Coordinates of C-alpha atoms in Angstrom, one line a residue:
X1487 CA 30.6 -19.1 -40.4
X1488 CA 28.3 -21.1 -41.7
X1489 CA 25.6 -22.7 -38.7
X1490 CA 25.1 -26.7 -39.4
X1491 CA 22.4 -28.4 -38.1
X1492 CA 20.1 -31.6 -38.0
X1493 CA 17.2 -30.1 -39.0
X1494 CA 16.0 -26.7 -40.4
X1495 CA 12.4 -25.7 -40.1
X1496 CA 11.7 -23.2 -42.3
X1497 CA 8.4 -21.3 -41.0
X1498 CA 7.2 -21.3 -37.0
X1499 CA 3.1 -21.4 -37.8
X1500 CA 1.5 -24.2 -35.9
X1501 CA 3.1 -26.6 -38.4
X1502 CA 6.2 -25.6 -38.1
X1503 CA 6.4 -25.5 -34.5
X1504 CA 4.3 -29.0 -33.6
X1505 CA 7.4 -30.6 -36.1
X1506 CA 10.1 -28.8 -33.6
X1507 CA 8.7 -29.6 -30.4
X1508 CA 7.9 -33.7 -31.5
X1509 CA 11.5 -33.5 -32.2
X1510 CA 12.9 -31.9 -29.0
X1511 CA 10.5 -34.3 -27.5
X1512 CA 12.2 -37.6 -29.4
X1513 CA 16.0 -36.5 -28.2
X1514 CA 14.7 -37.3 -24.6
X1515 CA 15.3 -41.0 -25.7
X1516 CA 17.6 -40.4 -28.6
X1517 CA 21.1 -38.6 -28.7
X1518 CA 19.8 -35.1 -29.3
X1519 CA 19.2 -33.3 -32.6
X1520 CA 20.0 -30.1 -33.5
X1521 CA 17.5 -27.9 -34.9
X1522 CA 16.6 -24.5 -35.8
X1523 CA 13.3 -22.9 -36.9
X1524 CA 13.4 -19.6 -39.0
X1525 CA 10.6 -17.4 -39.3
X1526 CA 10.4 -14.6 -41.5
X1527 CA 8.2 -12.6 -39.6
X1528 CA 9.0 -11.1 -36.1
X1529 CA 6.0 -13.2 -34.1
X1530 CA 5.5 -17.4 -34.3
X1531 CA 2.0 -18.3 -35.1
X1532 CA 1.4 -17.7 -38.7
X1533 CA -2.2 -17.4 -39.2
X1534 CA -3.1 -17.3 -35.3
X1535 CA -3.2 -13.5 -34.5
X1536 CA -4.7 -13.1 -31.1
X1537 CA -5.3 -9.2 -30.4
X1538 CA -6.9 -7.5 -27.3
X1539 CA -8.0 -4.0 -26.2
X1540 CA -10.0 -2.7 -23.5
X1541 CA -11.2 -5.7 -22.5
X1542 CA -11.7 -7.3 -25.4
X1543 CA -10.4 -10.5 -26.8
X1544 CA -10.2 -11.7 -30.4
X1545 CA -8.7 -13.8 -33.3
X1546 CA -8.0 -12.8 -36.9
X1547 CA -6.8 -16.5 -38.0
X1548 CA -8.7 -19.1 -36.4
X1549 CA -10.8 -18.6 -34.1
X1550 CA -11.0 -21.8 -32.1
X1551 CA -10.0 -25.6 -32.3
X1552 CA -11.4 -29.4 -32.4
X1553 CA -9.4 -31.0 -29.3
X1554 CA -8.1 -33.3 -30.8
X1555 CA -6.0 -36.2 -29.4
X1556 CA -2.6 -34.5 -31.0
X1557 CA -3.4 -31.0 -30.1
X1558 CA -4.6 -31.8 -26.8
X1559 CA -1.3 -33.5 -25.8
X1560 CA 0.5 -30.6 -27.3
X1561 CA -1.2 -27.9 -24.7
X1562 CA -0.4 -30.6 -22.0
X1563 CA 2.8 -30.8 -22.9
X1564 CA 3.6 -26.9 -23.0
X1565 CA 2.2 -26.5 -19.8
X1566 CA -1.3 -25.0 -21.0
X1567 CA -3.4 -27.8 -19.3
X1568 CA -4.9 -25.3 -16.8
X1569 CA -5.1 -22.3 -20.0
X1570 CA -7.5 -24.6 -21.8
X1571 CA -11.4 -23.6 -22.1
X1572 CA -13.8 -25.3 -24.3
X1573 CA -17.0 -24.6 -25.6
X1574 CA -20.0 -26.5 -24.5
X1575 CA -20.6 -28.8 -27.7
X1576 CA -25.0 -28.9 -27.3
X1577 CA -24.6 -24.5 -28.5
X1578 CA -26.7 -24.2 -31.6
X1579 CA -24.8 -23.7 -34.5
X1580 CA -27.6 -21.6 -37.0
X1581 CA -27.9 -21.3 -40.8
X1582 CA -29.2 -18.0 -42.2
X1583 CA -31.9 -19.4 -44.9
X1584 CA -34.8 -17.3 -46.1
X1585 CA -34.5 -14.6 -43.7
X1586 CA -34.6 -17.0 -40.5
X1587 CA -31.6 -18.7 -38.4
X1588 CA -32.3 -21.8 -38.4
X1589 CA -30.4 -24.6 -36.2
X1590 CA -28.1 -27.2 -37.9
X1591 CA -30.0 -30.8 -37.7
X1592 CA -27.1 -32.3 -35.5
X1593 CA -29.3 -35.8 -34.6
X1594 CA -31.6 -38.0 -36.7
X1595 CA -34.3 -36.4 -34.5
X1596 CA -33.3 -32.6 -35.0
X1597 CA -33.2 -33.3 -38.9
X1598 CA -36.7 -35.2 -38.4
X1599 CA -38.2 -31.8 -36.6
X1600 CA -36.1 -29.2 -39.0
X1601 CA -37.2 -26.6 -40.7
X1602 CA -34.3 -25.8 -42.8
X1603 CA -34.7 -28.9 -45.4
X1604 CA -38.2 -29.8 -46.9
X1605 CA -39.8 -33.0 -46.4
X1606 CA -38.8 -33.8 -49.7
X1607 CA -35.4 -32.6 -49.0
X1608 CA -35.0 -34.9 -46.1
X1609 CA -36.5 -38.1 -47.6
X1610 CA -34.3 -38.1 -50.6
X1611 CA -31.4 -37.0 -48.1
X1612 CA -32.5 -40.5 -46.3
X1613 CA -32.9 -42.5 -49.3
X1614 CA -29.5 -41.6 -50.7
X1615 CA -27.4 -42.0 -47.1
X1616 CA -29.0 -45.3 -47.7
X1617 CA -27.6 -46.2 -50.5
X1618 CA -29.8 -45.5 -53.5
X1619 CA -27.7 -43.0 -55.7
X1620 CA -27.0 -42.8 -59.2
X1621 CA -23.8 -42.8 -60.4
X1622 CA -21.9 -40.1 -61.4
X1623 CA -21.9 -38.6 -64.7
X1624 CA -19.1 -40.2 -66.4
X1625 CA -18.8 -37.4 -69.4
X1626 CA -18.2 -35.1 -66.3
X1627 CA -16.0 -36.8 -64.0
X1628 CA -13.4 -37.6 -67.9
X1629 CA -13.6 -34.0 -68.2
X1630 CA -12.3 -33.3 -64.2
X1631 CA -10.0 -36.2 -64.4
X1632 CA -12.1 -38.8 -62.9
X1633 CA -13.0 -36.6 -59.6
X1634 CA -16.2 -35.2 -58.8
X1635 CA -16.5 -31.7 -57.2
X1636 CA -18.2 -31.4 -53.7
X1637 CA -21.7 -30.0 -55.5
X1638 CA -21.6 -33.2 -57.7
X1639 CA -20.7 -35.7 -54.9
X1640 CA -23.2 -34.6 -52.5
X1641 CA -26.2 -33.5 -55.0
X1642 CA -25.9 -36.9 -55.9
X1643 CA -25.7 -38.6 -52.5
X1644 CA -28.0 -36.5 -50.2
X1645 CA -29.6 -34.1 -52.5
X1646 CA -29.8 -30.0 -53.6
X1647 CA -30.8 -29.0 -50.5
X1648 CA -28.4 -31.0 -48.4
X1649 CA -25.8 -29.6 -50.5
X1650 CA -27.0 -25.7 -50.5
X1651 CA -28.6 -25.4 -47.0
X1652 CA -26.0 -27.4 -44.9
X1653 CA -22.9 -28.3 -47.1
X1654 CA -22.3 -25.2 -49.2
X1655 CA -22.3 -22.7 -45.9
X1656 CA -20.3 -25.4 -44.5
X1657 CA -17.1 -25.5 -46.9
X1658 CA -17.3 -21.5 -46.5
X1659 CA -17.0 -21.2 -43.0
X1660 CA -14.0 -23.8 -43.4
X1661 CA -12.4 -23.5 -46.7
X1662 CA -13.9 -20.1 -47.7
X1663 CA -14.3 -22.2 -51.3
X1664 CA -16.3 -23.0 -54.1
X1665 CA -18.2 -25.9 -53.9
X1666 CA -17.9 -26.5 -58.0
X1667 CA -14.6 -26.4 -57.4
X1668 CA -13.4 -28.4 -54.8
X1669 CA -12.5 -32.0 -55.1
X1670 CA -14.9 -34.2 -53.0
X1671 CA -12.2 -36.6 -52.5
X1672 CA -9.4 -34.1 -51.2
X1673 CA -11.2 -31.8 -49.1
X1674 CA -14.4 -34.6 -47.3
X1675 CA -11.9 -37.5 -48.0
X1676 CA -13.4 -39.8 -44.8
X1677 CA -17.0 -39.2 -46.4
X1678 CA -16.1 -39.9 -50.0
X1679 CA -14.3 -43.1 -48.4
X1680 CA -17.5 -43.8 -46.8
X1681 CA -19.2 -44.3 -50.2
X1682 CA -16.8 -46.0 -51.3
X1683 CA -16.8 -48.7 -49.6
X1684 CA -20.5 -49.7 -50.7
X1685 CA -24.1 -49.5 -49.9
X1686 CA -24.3 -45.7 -48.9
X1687 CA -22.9 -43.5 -46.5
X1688 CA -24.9 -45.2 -43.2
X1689 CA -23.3 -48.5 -44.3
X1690 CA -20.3 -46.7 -44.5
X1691 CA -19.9 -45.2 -41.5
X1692 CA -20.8 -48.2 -39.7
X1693 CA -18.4 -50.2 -41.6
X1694 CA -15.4 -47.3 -40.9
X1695 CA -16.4 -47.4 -37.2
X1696 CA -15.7 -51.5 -37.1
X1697 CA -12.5 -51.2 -39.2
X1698 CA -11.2 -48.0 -36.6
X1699 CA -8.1 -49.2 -34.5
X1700 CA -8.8 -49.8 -30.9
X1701 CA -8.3 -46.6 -28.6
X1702 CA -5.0 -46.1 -27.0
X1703 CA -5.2 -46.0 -23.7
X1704 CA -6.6 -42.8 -21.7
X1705 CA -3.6 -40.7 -20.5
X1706 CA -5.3 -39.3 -17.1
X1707 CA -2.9 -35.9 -17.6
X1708 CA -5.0 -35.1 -20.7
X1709 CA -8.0 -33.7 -20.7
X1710 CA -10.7 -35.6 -22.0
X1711 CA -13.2 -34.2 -24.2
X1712 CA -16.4 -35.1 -26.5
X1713 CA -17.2 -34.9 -30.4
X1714 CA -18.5 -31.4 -30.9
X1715 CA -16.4 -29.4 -28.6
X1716 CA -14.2 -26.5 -29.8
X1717 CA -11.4 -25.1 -27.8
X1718 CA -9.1 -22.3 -27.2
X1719 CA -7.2 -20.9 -24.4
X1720 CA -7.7 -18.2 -21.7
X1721 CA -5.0 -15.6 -23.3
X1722 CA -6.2 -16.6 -26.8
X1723 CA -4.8 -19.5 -29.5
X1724 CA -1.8 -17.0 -29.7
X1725 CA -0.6 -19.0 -26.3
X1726 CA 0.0 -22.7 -27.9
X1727 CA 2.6 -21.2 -30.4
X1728 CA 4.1 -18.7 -27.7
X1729 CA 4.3 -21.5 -25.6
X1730 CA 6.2 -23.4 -27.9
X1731 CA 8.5 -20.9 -28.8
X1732 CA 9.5 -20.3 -25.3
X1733 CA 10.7 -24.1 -25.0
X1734 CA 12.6 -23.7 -28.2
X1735 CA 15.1 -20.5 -26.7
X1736 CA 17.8 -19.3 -28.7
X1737 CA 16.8 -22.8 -31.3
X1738 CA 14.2 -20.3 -32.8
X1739 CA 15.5 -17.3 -35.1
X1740 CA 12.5 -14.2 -36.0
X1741 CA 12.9 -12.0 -39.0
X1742 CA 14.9 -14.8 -40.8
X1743 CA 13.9 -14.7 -44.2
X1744 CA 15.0 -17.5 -46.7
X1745 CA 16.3 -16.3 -49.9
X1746 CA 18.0 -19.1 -51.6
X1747 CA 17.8 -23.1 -50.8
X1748 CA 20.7 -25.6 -52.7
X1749 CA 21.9 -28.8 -52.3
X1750 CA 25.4 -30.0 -51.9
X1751 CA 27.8 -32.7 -53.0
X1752 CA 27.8 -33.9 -49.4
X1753 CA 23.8 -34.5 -50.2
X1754 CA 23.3 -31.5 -47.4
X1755 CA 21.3 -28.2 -47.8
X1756 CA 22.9 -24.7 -47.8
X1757 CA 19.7 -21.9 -46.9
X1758 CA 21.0 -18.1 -47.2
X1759 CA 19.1 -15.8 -44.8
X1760 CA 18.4 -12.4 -44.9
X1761 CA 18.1 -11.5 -41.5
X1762 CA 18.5 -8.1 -38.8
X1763 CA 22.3 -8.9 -38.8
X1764 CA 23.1 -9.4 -41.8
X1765 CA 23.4 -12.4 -44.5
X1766 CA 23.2 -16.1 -43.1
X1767 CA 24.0 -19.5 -43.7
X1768 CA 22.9 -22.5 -42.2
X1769 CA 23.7 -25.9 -43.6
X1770 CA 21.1 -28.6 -43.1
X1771 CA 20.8 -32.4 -43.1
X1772 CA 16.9 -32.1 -43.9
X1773 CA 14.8 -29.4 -44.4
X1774 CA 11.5 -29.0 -43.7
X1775 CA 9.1 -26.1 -45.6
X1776 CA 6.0 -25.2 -43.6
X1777 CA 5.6 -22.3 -46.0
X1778 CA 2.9 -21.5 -48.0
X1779 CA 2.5 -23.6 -51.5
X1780 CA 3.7 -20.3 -53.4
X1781 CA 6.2 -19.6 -51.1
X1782 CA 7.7 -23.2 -51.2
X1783 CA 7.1 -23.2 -55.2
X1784 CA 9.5 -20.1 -55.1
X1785 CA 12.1 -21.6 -53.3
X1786 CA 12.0 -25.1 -54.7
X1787 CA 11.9 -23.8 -58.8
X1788 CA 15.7 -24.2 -58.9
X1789 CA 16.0 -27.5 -56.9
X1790 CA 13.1 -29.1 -58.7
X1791 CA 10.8 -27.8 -61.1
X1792 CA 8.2 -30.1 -61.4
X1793 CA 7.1 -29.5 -57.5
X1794 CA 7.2 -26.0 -58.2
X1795 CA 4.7 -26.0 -61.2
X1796 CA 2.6 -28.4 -58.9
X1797 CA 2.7 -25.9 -56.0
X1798 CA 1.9 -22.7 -58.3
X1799 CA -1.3 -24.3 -58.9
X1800 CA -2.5 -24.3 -55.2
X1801 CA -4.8 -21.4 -55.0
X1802 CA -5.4 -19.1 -51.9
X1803 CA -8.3 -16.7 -52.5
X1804 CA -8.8 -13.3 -50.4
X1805 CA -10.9 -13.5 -47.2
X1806 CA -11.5 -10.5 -44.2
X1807 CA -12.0 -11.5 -41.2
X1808 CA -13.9 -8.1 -40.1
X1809 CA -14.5 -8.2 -36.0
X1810 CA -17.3 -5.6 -34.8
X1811 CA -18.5 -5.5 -31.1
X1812 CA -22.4 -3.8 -30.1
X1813 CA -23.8 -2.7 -26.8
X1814 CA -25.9 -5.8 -26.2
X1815 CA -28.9 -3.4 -26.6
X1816 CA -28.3 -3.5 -30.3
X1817 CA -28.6 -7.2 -30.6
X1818 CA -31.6 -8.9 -31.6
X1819 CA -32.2 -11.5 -28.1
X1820 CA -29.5 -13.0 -26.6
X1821 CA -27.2 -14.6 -28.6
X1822 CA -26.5 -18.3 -27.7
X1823 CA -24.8 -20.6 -29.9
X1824 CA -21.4 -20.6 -31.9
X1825 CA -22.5 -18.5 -34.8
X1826 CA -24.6 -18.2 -38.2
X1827 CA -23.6 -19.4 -41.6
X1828 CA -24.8 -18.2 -44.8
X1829 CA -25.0 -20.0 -48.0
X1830 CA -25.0 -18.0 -51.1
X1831 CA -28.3 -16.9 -52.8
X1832 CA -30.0 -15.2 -49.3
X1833 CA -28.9 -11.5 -50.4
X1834 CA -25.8 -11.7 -47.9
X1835 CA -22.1 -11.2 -48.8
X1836 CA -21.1 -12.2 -45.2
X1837 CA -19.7 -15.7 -45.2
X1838 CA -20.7 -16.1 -41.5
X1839 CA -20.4 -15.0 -38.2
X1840 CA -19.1 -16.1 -34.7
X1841 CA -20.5 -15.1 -32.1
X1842 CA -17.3 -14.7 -30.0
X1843 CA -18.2 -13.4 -27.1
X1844 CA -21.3 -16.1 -26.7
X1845 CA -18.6 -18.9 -27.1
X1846 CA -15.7 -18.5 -25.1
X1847 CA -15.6 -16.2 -21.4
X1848 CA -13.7 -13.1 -20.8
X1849 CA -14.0 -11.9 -24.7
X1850 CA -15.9 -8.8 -24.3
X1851 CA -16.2 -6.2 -21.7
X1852 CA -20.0 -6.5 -19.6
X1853 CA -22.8 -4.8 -22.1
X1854 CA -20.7 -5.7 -25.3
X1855 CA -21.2 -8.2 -28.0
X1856 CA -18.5 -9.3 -30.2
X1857 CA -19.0 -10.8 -33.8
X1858 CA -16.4 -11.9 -35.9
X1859 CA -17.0 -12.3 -39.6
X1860 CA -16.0 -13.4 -42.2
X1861 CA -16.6 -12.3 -46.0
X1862 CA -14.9 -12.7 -49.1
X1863 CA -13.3 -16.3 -50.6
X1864 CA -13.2 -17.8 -53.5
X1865 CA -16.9 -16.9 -54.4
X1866 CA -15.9 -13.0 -54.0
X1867 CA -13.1 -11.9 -55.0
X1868 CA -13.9 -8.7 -55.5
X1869 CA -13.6 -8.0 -51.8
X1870 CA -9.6 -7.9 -52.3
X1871 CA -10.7 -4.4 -54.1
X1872 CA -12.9 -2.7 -51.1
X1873 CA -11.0 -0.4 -48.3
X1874 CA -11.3 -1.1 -44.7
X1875 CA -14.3 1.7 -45.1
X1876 CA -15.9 -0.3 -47.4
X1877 CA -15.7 -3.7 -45.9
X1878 CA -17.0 -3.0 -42.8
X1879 CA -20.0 -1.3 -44.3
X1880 CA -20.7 -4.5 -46.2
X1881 CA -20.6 -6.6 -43.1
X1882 CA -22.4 -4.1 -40.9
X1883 CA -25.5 -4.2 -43.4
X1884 CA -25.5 -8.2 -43.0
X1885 CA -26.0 -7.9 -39.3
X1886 CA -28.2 -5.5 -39.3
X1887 CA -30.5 -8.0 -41.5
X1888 CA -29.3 -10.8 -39.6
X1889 CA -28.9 -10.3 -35.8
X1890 CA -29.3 -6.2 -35.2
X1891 CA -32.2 -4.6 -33.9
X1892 CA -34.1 -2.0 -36.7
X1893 CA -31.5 1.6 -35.9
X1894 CA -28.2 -0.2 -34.3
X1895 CA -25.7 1.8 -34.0
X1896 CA -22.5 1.7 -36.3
X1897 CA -20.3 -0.6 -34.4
X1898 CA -17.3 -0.5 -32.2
X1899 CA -14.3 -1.5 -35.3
X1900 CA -11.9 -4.0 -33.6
X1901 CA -10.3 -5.4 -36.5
X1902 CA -10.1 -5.4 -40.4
X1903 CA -7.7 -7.7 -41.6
X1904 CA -7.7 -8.5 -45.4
X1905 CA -5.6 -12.0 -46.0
X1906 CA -4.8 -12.1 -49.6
X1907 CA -4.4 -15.3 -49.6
X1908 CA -6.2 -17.0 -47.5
X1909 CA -6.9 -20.6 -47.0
X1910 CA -5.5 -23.4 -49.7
X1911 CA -8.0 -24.7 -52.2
X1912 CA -8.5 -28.3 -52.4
X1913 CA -10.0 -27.7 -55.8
X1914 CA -9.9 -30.6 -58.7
X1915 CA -6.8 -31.9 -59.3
X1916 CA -5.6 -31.4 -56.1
X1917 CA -4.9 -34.7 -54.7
X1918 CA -2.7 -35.3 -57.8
X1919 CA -0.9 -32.4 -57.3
X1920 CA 0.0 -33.9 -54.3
X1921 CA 1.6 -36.8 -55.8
X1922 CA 3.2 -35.2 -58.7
X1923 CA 5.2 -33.2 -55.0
X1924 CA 5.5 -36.7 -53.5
X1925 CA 7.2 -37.8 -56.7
X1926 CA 9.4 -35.0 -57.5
X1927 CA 10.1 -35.0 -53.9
X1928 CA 12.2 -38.0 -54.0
X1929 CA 15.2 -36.7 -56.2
X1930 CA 15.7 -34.4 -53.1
X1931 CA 16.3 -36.3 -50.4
X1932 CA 15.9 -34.8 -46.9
X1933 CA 13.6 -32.2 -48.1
X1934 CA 9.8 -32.5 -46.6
X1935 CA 6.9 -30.2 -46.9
X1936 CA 4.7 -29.4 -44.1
X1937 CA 1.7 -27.2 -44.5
X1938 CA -2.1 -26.6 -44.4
X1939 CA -2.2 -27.5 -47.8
X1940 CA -1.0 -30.8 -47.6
X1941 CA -2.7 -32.4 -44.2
X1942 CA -6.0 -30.3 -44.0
X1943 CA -6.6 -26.4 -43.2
X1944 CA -7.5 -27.4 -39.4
X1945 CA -5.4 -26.6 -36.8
X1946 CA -5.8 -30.0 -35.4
X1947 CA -4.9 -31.2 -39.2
X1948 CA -1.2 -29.3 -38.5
X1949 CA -0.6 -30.2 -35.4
X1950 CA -1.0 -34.3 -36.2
X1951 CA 0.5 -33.5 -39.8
X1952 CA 3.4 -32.3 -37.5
X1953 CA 3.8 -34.9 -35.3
X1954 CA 4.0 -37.3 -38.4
X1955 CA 7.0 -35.5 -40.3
X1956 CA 9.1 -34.8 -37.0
X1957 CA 8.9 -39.5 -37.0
X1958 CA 9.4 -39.5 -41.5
X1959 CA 12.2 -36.7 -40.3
X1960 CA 13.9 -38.8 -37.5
X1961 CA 14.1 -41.8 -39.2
X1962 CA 15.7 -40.1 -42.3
X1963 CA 18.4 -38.8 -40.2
X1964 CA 19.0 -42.4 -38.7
X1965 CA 19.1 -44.2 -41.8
X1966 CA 21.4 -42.5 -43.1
X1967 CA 23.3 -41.4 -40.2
X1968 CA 23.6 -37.6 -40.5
X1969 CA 23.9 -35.9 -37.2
X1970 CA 25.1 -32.4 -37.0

């Protein structure tokens, strides 16, 4: 018998999961709709994996959030208000240049007093936030399809050392990229928008900050934070999705995988499912893919091809997220602040480093450090072809450079987890990708994507992206007046 619903969510990562609960959350003022989210795998979370072990506590995903308005109201509404902890936002955050950490420049003043940019680095990162760039090389940008990379972009508007000392460590710590490859536009679209709009990125910050709608009104059952703060929870980020999934009950299906997606003369889709019990069926109104790109590519080649070929050309590369604890003997100092980045150049194949157990309570046991790192990405993907063995060695010889005392001790192994692929590349040509999707998209109506590689790779970024396709979602199904 086959199961019809409202809505199918393919996929119960953060994505996937925001999208169900704004729904459930809309049938509280509209007759209710019927969905069901299928994940493959036997846990929700996707990328959030939250492990413990005598008395430790870490992440192998994501290791924290920006509170954003969106994600905020989310915990709230799941009952996690009291779970919350946060960071405080005036921690240090260090890059690893020429065999010093130095502190991130987070206020005119700190980049005034810095010793991580030269003072020729900072004036000509003055002069061009003021305005006086040149304009980008137009043999270039024909040759990338009008889009400059996020080298170009900010070489040009704050200067080499800007870009290598503060931006390049940057977009590895979040994208785990290549800053020759990635579009300026798709992945630091707010700054490029800056620029745009005219005499520098000062003037256009000021002139974003006029133009920003007025603040809704404070809810006093959210918790109000400040720019700069990360987040998590007490138990780990593994308690938002658990959380959800709880609220969802027998709505959410594990160890569903989705073999075949087609379309029906009623203008409904049929999704097969190979699942513990056997072949299922489950005919849907609109279906939503939170899937990876290649995933969805697979499952939409048959329905539309052009999305598909747009979607094989995402690219994820190979990171390890490598998380070693030391007896706080073996540490070089106390360690306060959220971590180290490392651009590339200093001699170090370790991305960066959190300093886990300096950023959030209750992560390590008394005498203990723990470090998670990072090391691999689109820079190195030669990593994909070390062992556990091997990777851990890597990292361990970083530290020892970076933050161990001379002799430390080979540490305590928590975790080696090798993602294959990674995080999505917003490399050149991304953002038309994106509309060549939204195009194609529109000879399948009631079909919506909703992933990391659409929204932005933040946690935050899903959470909003979800909220946004459970409204395009609901209106759909009111217009045209399916209801399961």
């Amino acid at each position: 018998m086959t199961n019809v619903v409202d809505t199918l969510i393919v996929g119960a990562g953060i994505s996937g999961l925001s999208l169900a609960h704004a729904l459930q959350k809309q049938a509280k003022t509209a007759p209710p709709l019927k969905i069901l989210v299928a994940e493959s795998q036997g846990r929700v979370g996707g990328n959030i994996t939250t492990q413990t072990d005598g008395g430790f506590l870490w992440e192998e995903g994501p290791n924290s959030f920006a509170p954003t308005p969106e994600l905020m109201k989310l915990a709230v509404d799941v009952g996690l208000k009291q779970e919350l902890i946060f960071a405080d936002r005036k921690l240090p955050r260090y890059v690893y240049w020429q065999g010093k950490l130095q502190p991130v420049p987070m206020t005119p003043q700190a980049m005034i007093q810095s010793q991580l940019l030269s003072f020729p680095g900072k004036l000509r990162a003055l002069v061009g936030a003021l305005g006086f760039v040149g304009p980008a090389m137009g043999s270039q940008l024909s040759q990338q399809g009008g889009e400059e990379t996020v080298s170009q972009f900010f070489r040009r508007h704050l200067g080499t050392e800007v870009m290598q000392r503060l931006v390049e460590p940057f977009v590895s710590g979040v994208y785990a990229g290549d800053p020759q490859q990635l579009s300026a536009a798709a992945a630091f679209g707010r700054v490029t928008q800056m620029a745009d709009v005219g005499g520098g990125l000062v003037a256009g910050a000021l002139l974003s900050a006029r133009k920003r709608p007025k603040k809704l009104p404070v809810d006093p059952n959210i918790p109000q934070t400040k720019p700069g703060e990360l987040g998590s929870f007490k138990q780990g980020l593994k308690a938002l999705p658990e959380a959800i999934a709880a609220q969802l009950g027998d709505r959410l299906k594990l160890n569903w995988h989705l073999t075949r997606l087609q379309r029906t003369e009623r203008q409904t889709y049929i999704a097969e499912f190979a699942t513990p019990d056997g072949q299922q069926q489950v005919e849907a109104r609109t279906v939503v893919l939170t899937t990876p790109a290649y995933i969805t590519a697979e499952l939409l080649a048959p329905l539309q091809p052009e999305v598909s070929s747009a979607l094989q050309a995402v690219t994820y590369p190979t990171v390890a997220c490598v998380v070693l604890a030391y007896p706080l003997s073996d540490v070089k100092g106390k360690l306060v602040g959220f971590g180290n980045l490392i651009p590339r150049g200093q001699g170090i194949r370790t991305l960066g480093t959190i300093w886990t157990s300096s950023l959030f309570p209750d992560r390590a046991p008394a005498g203990w450090q723990t470090l998670s790192n990072y090391i691999g990405g689109a820079t190195d993907s030669d990593i994909a072809n070390l062992d556990p063995e091997q990777i851990v060695g890597e990292v361990h010889r970083d530290l020892s450079r970076i933050l161990l005392k001379p002799l430390a001790a080979q540490p305590k192994v928590l975790a080696v987890n090798l993602w294959k692929r990674a995080i999505p590349q917003y490399n050149l040509g991304h953002l038309p990708r994106l509309q060549q999707v939204e195009n194609g998209l529109k000879s399948l109506p009631g079909v919506y994507l909703c992933s990391n590689y659409v929204g932005g790779v933040a946690l935050g970024d899903c959470v909003r992206w979800g909220f946004e396709r459970a409204i395009e979602v609901s209106e759909y199904l009111q217009e045209t007046g399916h209801r399961a």
